[in-house]
Coordinates of C-alpha atoms in Angstrom, one line a residue:
Chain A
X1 CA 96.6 -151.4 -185.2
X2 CA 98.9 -153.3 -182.9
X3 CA 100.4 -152.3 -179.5
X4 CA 104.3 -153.8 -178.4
X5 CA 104.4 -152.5 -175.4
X6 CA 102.9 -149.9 -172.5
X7 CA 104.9 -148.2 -169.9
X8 CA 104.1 -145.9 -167.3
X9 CA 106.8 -143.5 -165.4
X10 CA 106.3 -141.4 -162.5
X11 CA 108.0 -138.0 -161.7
X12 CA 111.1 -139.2 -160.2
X13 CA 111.9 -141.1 -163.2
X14 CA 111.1 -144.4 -162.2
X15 CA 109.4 -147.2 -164.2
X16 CA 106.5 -147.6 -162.4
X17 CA 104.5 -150.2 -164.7
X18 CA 106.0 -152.4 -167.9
X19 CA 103.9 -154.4 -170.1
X20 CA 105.4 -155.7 -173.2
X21 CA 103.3 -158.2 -175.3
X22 CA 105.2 -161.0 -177.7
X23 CA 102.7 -162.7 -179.7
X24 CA 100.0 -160.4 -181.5
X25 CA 98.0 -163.5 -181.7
X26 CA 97.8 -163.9 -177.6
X27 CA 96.7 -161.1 -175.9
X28 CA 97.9 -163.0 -172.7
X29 CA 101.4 -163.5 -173.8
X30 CA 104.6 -161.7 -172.3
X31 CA 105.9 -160.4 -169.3
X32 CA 104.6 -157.7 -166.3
X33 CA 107.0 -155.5 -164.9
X34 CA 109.9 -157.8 -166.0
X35 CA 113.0 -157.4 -164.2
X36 CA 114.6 -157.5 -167.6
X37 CA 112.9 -154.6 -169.1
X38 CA 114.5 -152.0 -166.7
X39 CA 117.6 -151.5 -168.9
X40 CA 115.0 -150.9 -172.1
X41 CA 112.9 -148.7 -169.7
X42 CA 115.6 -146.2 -168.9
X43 CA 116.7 -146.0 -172.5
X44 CA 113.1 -145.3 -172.8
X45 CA 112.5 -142.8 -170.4
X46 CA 116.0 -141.0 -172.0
X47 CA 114.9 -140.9 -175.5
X48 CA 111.7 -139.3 -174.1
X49 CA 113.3 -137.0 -171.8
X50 CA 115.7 -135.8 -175.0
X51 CA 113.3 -135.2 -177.3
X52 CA 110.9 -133.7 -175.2
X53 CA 113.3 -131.4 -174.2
X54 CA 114.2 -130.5 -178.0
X55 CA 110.9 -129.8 -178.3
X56 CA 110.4 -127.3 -175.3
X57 CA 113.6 -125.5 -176.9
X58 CA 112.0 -125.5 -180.3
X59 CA 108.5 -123.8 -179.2
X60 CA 108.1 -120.4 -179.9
X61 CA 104.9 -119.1 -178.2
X62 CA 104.9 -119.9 -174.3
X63 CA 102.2 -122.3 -173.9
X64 CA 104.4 -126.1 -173.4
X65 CA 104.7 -127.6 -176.6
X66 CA 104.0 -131.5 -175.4
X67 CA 105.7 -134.0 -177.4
X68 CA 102.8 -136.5 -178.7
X69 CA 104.6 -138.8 -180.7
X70 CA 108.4 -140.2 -181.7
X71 CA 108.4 -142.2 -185.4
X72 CA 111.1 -144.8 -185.9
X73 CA 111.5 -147.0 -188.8
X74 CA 110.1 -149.9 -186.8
X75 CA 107.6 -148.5 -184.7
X76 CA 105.6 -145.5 -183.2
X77 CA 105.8 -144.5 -179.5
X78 CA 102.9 -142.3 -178.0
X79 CA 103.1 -140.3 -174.8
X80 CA 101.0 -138.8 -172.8
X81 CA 102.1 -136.4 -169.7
X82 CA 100.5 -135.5 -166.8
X83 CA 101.0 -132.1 -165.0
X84 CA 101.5 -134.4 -161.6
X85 CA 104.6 -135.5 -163.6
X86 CA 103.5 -139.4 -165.0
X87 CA 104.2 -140.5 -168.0
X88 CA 102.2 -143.0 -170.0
X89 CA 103.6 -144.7 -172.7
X90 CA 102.6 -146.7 -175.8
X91 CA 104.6 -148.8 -178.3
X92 CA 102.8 -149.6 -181.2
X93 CA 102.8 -150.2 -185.0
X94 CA 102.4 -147.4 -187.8
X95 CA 99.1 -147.9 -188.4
X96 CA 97.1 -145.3 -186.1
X97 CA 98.3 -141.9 -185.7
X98 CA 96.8 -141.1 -182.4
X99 CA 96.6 -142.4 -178.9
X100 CA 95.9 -140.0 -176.9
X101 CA 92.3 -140.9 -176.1
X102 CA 93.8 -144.2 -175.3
X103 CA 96.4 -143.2 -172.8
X104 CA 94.0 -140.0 -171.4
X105 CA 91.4 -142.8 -171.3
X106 CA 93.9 -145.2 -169.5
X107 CA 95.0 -142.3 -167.1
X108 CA 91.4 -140.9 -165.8
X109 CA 89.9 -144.2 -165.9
X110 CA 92.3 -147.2 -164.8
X111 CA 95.1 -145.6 -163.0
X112 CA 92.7 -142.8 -161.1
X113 CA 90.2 -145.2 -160.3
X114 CA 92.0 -148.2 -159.0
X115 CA 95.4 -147.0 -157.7
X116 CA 94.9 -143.0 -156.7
X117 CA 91.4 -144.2 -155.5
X118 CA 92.8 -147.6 -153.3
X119 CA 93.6 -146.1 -149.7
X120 CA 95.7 -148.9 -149.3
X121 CA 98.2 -148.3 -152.4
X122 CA 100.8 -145.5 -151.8
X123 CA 100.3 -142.8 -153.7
X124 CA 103.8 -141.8 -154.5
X125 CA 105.9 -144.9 -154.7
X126 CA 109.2 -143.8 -153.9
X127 CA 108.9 -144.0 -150.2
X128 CA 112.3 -142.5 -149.0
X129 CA 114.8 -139.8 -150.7
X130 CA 116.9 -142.5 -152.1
X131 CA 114.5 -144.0 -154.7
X132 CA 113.6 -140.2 -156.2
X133 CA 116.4 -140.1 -158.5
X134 CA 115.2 -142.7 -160.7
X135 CA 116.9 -145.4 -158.3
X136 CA 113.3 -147.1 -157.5
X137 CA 112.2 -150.4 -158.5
X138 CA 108.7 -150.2 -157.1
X139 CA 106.2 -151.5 -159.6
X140 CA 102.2 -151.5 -159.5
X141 CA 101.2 -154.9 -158.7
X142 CA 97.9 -154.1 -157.9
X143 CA 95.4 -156.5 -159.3
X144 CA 92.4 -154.8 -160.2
X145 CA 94.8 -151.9 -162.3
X146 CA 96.4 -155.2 -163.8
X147 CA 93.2 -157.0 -165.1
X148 CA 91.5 -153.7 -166.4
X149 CA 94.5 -152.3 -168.4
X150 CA 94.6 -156.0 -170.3
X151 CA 90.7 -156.0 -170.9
X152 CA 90.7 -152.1 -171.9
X153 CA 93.5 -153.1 -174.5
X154 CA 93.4 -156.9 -175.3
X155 CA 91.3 -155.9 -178.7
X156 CA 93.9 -153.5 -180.3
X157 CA 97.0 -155.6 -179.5
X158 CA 95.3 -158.1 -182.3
X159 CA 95.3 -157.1 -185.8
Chain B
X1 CA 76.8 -132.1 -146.7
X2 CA 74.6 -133.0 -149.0
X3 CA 76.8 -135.9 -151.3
X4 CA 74.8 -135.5 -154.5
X5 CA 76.7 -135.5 -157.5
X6 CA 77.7 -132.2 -159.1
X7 CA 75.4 -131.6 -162.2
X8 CA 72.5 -133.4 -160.7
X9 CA 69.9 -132.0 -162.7
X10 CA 66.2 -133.6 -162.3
X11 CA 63.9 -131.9 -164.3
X12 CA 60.9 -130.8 -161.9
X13 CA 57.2 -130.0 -162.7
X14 CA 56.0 -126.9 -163.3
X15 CA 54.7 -125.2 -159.7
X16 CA 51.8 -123.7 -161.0
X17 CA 50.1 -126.5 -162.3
X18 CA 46.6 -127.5 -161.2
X19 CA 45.5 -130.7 -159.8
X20 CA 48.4 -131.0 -157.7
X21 CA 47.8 -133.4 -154.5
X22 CA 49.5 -132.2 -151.3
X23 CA 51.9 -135.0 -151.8
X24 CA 52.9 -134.3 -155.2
X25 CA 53.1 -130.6 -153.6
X26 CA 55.6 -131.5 -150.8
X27 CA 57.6 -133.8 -152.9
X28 CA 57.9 -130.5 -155.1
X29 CA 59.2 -128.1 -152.2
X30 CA 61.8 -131.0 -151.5
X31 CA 63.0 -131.0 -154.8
X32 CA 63.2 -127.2 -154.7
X33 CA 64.9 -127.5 -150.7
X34 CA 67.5 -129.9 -152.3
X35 CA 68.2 -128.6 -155.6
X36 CA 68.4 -124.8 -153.7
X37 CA 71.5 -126.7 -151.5
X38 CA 74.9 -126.1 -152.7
X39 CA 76.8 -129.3 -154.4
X40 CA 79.6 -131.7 -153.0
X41 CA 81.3 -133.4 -155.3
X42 CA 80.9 -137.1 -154.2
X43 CA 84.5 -138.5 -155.0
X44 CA 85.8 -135.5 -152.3
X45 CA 83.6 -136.4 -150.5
X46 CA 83.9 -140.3 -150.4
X47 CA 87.4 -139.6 -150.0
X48 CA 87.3 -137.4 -147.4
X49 CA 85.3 -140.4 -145.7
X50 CA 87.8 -142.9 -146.3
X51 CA 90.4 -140.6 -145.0
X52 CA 88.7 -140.5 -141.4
X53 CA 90.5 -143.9 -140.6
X54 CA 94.3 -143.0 -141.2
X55 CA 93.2 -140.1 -139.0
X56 CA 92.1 -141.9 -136.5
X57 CA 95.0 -143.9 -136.3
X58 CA 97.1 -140.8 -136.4
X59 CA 95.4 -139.2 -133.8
X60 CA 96.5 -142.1 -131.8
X61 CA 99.7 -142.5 -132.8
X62 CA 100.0 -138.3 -131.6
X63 CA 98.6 -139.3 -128.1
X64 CA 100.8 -142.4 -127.4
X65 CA 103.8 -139.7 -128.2
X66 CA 102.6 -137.4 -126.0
X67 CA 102.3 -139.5 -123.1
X68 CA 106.3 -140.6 -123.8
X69 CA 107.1 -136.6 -123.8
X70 CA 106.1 -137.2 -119.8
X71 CA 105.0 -134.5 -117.2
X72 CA 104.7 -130.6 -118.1
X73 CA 107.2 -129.6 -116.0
X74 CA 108.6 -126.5 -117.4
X75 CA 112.2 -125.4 -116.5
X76 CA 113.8 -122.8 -118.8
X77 CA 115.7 -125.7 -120.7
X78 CA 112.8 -127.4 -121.5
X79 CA 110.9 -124.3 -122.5
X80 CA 114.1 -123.3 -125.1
X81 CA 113.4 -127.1 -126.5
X82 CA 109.7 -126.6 -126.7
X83 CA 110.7 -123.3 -128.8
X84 CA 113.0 -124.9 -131.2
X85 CA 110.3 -127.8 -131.8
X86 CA 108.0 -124.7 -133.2
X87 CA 107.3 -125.7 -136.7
X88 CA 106.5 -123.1 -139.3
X89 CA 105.1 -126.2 -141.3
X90 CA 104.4 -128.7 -139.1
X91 CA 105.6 -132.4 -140.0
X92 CA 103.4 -134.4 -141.9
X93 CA 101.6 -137.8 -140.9
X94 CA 103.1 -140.8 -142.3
X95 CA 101.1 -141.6 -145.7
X96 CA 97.5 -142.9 -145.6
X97 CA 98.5 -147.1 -146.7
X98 CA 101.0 -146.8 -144.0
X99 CA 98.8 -145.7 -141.6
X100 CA 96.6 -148.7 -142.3
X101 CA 99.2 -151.1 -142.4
X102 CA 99.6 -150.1 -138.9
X103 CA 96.4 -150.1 -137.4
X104 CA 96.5 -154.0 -139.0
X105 CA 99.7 -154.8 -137.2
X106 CA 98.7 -153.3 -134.0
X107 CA 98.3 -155.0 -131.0
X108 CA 94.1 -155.1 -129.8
X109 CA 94.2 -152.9 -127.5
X110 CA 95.4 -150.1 -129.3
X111 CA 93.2 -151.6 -132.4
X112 CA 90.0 -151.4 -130.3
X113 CA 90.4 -147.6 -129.4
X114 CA 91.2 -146.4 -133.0
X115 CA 88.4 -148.5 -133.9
X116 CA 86.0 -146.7 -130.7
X117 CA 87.2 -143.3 -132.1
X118 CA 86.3 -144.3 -135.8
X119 CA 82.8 -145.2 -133.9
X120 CA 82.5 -142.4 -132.0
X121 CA 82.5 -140.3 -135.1
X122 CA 80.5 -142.0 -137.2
X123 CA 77.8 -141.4 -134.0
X124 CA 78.0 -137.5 -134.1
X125 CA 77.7 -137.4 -138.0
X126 CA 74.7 -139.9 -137.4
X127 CA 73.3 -138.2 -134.9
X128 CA 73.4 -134.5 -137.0
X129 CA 72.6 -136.3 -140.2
X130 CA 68.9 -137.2 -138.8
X131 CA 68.2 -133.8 -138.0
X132 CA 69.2 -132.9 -141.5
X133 CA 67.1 -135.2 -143.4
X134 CA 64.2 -134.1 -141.0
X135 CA 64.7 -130.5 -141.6
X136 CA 64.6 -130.9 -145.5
X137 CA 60.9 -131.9 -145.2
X138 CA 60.9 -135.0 -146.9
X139 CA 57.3 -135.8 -147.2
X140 CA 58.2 -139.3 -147.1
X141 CA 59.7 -138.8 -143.9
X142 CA 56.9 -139.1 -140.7
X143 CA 59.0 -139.2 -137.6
X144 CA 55.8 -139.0 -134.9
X145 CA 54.9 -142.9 -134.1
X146 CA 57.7 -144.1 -136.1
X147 CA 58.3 -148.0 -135.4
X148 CA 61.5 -149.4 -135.5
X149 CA 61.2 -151.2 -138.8
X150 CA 60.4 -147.9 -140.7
X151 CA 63.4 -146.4 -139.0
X152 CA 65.6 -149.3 -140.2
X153 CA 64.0 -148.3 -143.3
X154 CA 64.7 -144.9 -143.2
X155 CA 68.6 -145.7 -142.7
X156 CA 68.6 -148.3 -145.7
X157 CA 66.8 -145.5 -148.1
X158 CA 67.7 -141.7 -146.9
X159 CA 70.8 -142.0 -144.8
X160 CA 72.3 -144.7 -147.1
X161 CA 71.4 -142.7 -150.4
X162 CA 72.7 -138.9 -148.6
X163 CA 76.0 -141.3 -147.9
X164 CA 76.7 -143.6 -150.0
X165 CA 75.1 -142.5 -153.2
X166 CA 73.0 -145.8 -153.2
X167 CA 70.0 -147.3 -151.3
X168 CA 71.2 -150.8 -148.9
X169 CA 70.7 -153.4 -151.7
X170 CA 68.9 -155.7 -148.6
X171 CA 67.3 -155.6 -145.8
X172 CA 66.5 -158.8 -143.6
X173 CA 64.7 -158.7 -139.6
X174 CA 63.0 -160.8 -137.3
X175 CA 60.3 -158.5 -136.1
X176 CA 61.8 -158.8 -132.7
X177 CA 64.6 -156.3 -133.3
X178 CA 67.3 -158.1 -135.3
X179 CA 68.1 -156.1 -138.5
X180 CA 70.5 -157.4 -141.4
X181 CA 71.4 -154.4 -143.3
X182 CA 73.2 -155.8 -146.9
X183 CA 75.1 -153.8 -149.2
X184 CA 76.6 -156.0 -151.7
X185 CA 78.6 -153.1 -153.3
X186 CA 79.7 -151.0 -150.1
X187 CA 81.0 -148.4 -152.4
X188 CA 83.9 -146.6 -150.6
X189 CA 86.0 -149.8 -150.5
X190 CA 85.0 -151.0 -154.3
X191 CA 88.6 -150.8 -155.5
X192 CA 90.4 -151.1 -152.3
X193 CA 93.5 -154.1 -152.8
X194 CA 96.6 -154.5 -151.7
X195 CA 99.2 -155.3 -154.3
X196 CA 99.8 -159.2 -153.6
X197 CA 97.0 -161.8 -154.1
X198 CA 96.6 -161.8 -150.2
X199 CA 93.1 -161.8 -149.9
X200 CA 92.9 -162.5 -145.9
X201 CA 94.9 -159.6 -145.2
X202 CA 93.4 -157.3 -147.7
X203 CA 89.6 -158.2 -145.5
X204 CA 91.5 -157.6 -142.4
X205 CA 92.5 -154.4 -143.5
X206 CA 89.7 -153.0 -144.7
X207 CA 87.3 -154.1 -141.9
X208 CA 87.7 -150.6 -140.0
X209 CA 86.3 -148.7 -142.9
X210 CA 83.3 -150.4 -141.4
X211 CA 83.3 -149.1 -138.4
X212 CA 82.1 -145.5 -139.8
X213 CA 78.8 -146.8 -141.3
X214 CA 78.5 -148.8 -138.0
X215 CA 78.6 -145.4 -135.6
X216 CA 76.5 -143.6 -138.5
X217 CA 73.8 -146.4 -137.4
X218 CA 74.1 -146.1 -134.0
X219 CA 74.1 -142.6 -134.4
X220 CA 71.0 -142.1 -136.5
X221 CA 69.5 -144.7 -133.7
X222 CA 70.3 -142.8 -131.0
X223 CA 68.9 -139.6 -132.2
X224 CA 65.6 -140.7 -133.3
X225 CA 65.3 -142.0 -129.3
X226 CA 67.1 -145.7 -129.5
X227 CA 69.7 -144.9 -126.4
X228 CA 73.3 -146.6 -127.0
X229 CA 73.0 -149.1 -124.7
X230 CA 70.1 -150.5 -126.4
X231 CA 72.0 -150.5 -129.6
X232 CA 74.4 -153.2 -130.9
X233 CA 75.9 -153.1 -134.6
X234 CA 78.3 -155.0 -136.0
X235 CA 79.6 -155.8 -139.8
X236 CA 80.9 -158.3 -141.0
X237 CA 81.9 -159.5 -144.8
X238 CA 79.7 -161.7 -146.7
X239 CA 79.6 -163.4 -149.7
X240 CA 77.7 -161.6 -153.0
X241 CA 74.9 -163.5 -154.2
X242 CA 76.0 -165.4 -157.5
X243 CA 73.2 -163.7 -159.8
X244 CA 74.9 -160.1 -158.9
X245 CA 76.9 -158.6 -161.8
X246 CA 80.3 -158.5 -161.0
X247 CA 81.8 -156.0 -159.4
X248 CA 85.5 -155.0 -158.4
X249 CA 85.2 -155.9 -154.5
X250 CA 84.5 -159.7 -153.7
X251 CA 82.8 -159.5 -151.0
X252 CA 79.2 -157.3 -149.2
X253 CA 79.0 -156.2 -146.4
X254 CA 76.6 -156.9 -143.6
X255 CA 75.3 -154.7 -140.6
X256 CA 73.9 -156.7 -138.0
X257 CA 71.8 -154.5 -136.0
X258 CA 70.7 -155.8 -132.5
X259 CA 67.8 -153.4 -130.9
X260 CA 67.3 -154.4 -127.3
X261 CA 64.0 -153.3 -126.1
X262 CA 62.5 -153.8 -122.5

C-alpha cells in the first residue's frame, strides 16, 4: 500500500487541508497545503461531487448510497463523508481496497481531537459569507493536527 | 455534576459478605452513592468548562454595549426602536477563538474584570462542590479538625479527580501555608494551539483558562472556613519535568496557593 496524497474539504466546498507526498521512500517529502494544489483540489472536489451525485441518482432504496471509492487506471481515491458535511480524502495505489477505518480513524481521532477540541481554532473556517461558496483559502495550520496526521500515516506511504 | 466517564463500571464486592470492617463498609456505600448518580459525559463536560471563558468575555462585551445604549429614557420613539430590536432568534456571540483573541488584545483593565468574573465563578462552583463531596460520604473524607495540609490534600485528590478526571500530579508546601499545586498535564488545555509556531502568544492566551481552577481553589478554601482574604492563588506555567512522557501541551501548570493565617 502507498498513499499520494490526503485532502480534506469542508461543507462550503473549500480545501481545507492538502498533503501530497513525492517520494515513497521519504515520508517527509512534499508539500502542505500548497498554494499550487488548489487548481488539482477543485478538480478534485468536482470529480467527487459528480460521481457522488450519480450515485445518489442511481440508489434505489432510500437510505444515502455513499460513494466509498473512484478506480482510475493510475490510482484509487477513498472518501469518507461526514454528516457535518467534511470530506476526507485519500489518494493512493491499487493495492488495498479499503480505507475507511483509516479516514473514520483520522476523522474521530486527529481532526476531533486537535482542531474541534482546540478552543482557539475556529470551528468553521469560512469566517464571512464570501468564502462559503468555495471562495476560501483558509487552511489548517495547526501543529499538533499536522504532526499526528504524518505519524498516523508515515508507515503506509512506504511500500 | 459528577464528571465521571460514561460506562464507568467498577466491579464492587458483594454486600453481604462477612468480615467486612466499617471501612471497607463505607467505602462500599460510596461506591453504591456514586455509581446510583446519573453520568456526565466528560468531553461535554470539559467543554462546557472551557466554554465559561468566551462567556465571560461576552458577558462583557454585552455590558460595555449597554452602557453606550445610555440612559433609559423612554419616549415613544425610542420605545418603537426597542420593539423592532425584538429578536425572535437573538443574534449570536461572535465565535469562541474570536472571543479569546480578544480578551488577549484587550487593554488590562477590561482584561482584569473578565478575568475577576472567570474567578468569581470558579468560587461558587468551589464553594458547592465541597458540600458535594461531603454529602457523598466519602469515608476518606473527615472534615472535623481538618488541618490545612489535608485540605490542600483533599483539593489535589477529590476536587481535582470530580474535575479534571485526574489527581494533581504534585504537591509541594512549606508547612507555613505556601502550597504548590502541579499538574503537568492540565487536561482541558492539552491540545489547545494556535495555528502559527507562536508559542508566547499561544501561553498568553491560554493563561485565563487558569483562572477557573484558581476560583475553584479559593472557592473550595473558603467553604471549608479559609475566608477570601486569607486566600491568595495564582498559576503560572512551568516547565514539565524531562522524565514525563510526552504529552501534547509543553508546558504544567502551577497553583501557587498563599494561606495567610493570624
Amino acid at each position: 500500500m502507498a498513499i499520494y496524497s490526503f485532502w480534506i474539504f469542508d461543507k462550503h466546498c473549500n480545501c481545507l487541508f492538502n498533503r501530497e507526498w513525492t517520494l515513497a521512500a521519504n515520508s517527509s517529502s512534499g508539500t502542505v497545503n500548497s498554494k499550487q494544489n488548489e487548481e488539482t483540489a477543485k478538480l478534485l472536489y468536482g470529480m467527487i461531487f459528480s460521481l457522488r451525485s450519480i450515485t445518489l441518482k442511481l440508489s434505489q432504496s432510500p437510505p444515502a448510497n455513499e460513494i466509498r471509492s473512484i478506480s482510475t487506471g493510475k490510482y484509487r481515491v477513498h472518501t469518507h463523508c461526514t454528516a457535518s458535511g467534511m470530506w476526507f480524502i485519500l489518494t493512493t495505489d491499487f493495492k488495498q481496497q479499503s480505507y475507511g477505518q483509516v479516514l473514520q480513524y483520522i476523522y474521530s481521532h486527529i481532526y476531533v481531537k486537535y482542531i474541534t477540541h482546540n478552543l482557539l481554532a475556529p470551528f468553521d473556517l469560512a469566517e464571512n459569507p464570501s468564502e462559503t461558496r468555495g471562495q476560501g483559502t483558509r487552511k489548517i495550520n495547526n501543529r499538533h493536527f499536522i504532526a499526528a496526521l504524518e505519524s498516523f500515516l508515515a508507515p503506509m506511504i512506504m511500500q | 455534576m459528577t464528571s465521571k466517564m460514561a460506562g464507568d463500571t467498577r466491579s464492587h464486592t458483594n454486600p453481604e459478605q462477612d468480615g467486612m470492617t466499617e471501612q471497607q463498609k463505607l467505602q462500599h456505600q460510596l461506591q453504591v452513592f456514586q455509581n446510583s448518580l446519573p453520568k456526565v459525559n466528560q468531553i461535554a463536560f470539559q467543554m462546557l468548562l472551557n466554554e465559561m471563558v468566551p462567556l465571560a468575555v461576552s458577558v462583557e462585551n454585552k455590558l460595555i454595549n449597554s452602557e453606550i445604549k445610555g440612559t433609559p429614557k423612554r419616549n415613544s420613539s425610542e420605545l418603537e426602536e426597542m420593539i423592532t430590536n425584538v429578536h425572535i432568534t437573538a443574534p449570536l456571540d461572535k465565535p469562541s477563538h474570536k472571543l479569546c483573541q480578544q480578551l488577549y488584545e484587550a487593554n488590562d483593565g477590561t482584561r482584569e474584570k473578565i478575568l475577576e468574573r472567570l474567578r468569581s465563578m470558579g468560587n461558587q462552583i468551589g464553594n458547592k462542590l465541597t458540600e458535594l463531596l461531603v454529602f457523598s460520604n466519602n469515608p476518606n473524607l473527615v472534615f472535623k479538625d481538618m488541618d490545612l495540609l489535608s485540605v490542600m490534600k483533599f483539593i489535589c485528590r477529590d476536587v481535582w479527580k470530580q474535575f479534571y478526571g485526574k489527581q494533581i500530579d504534585n504537591l509541594k508546601t512549606n508547612h507555613r501555608g505556601t502550597f504548590y499545586l502541579l499538574d503537568y498535564e492540565y487536561r482541558p488545555i492539552q491540545t489547545f494551539a494556535l495555528d502559527d509556531q507562536s508559542t508566547e502568544e499561544e501561553l498568553a492566551m491560554i493563561k485565563p483558562f487558569f483562572e477557573i481552577p484558581v476560583g475553584l481553589i479559593k472557592g473550595v478554601l473558603s467553604s471549608l472556613g479559609y475566608k477570601e482574604e486569607e486566600v491568595v492563588c495564582m498559576a503560572s506555567y512551568i516547565d514539565r519535568p524531562t522524565d514525563r512522557p510526552k504529552s501534547t501541551f509543553n508546558k504544567g501548570v502551577s497553583f501557587h496557593v498563599q494561606v495567610n493565617m493570624q
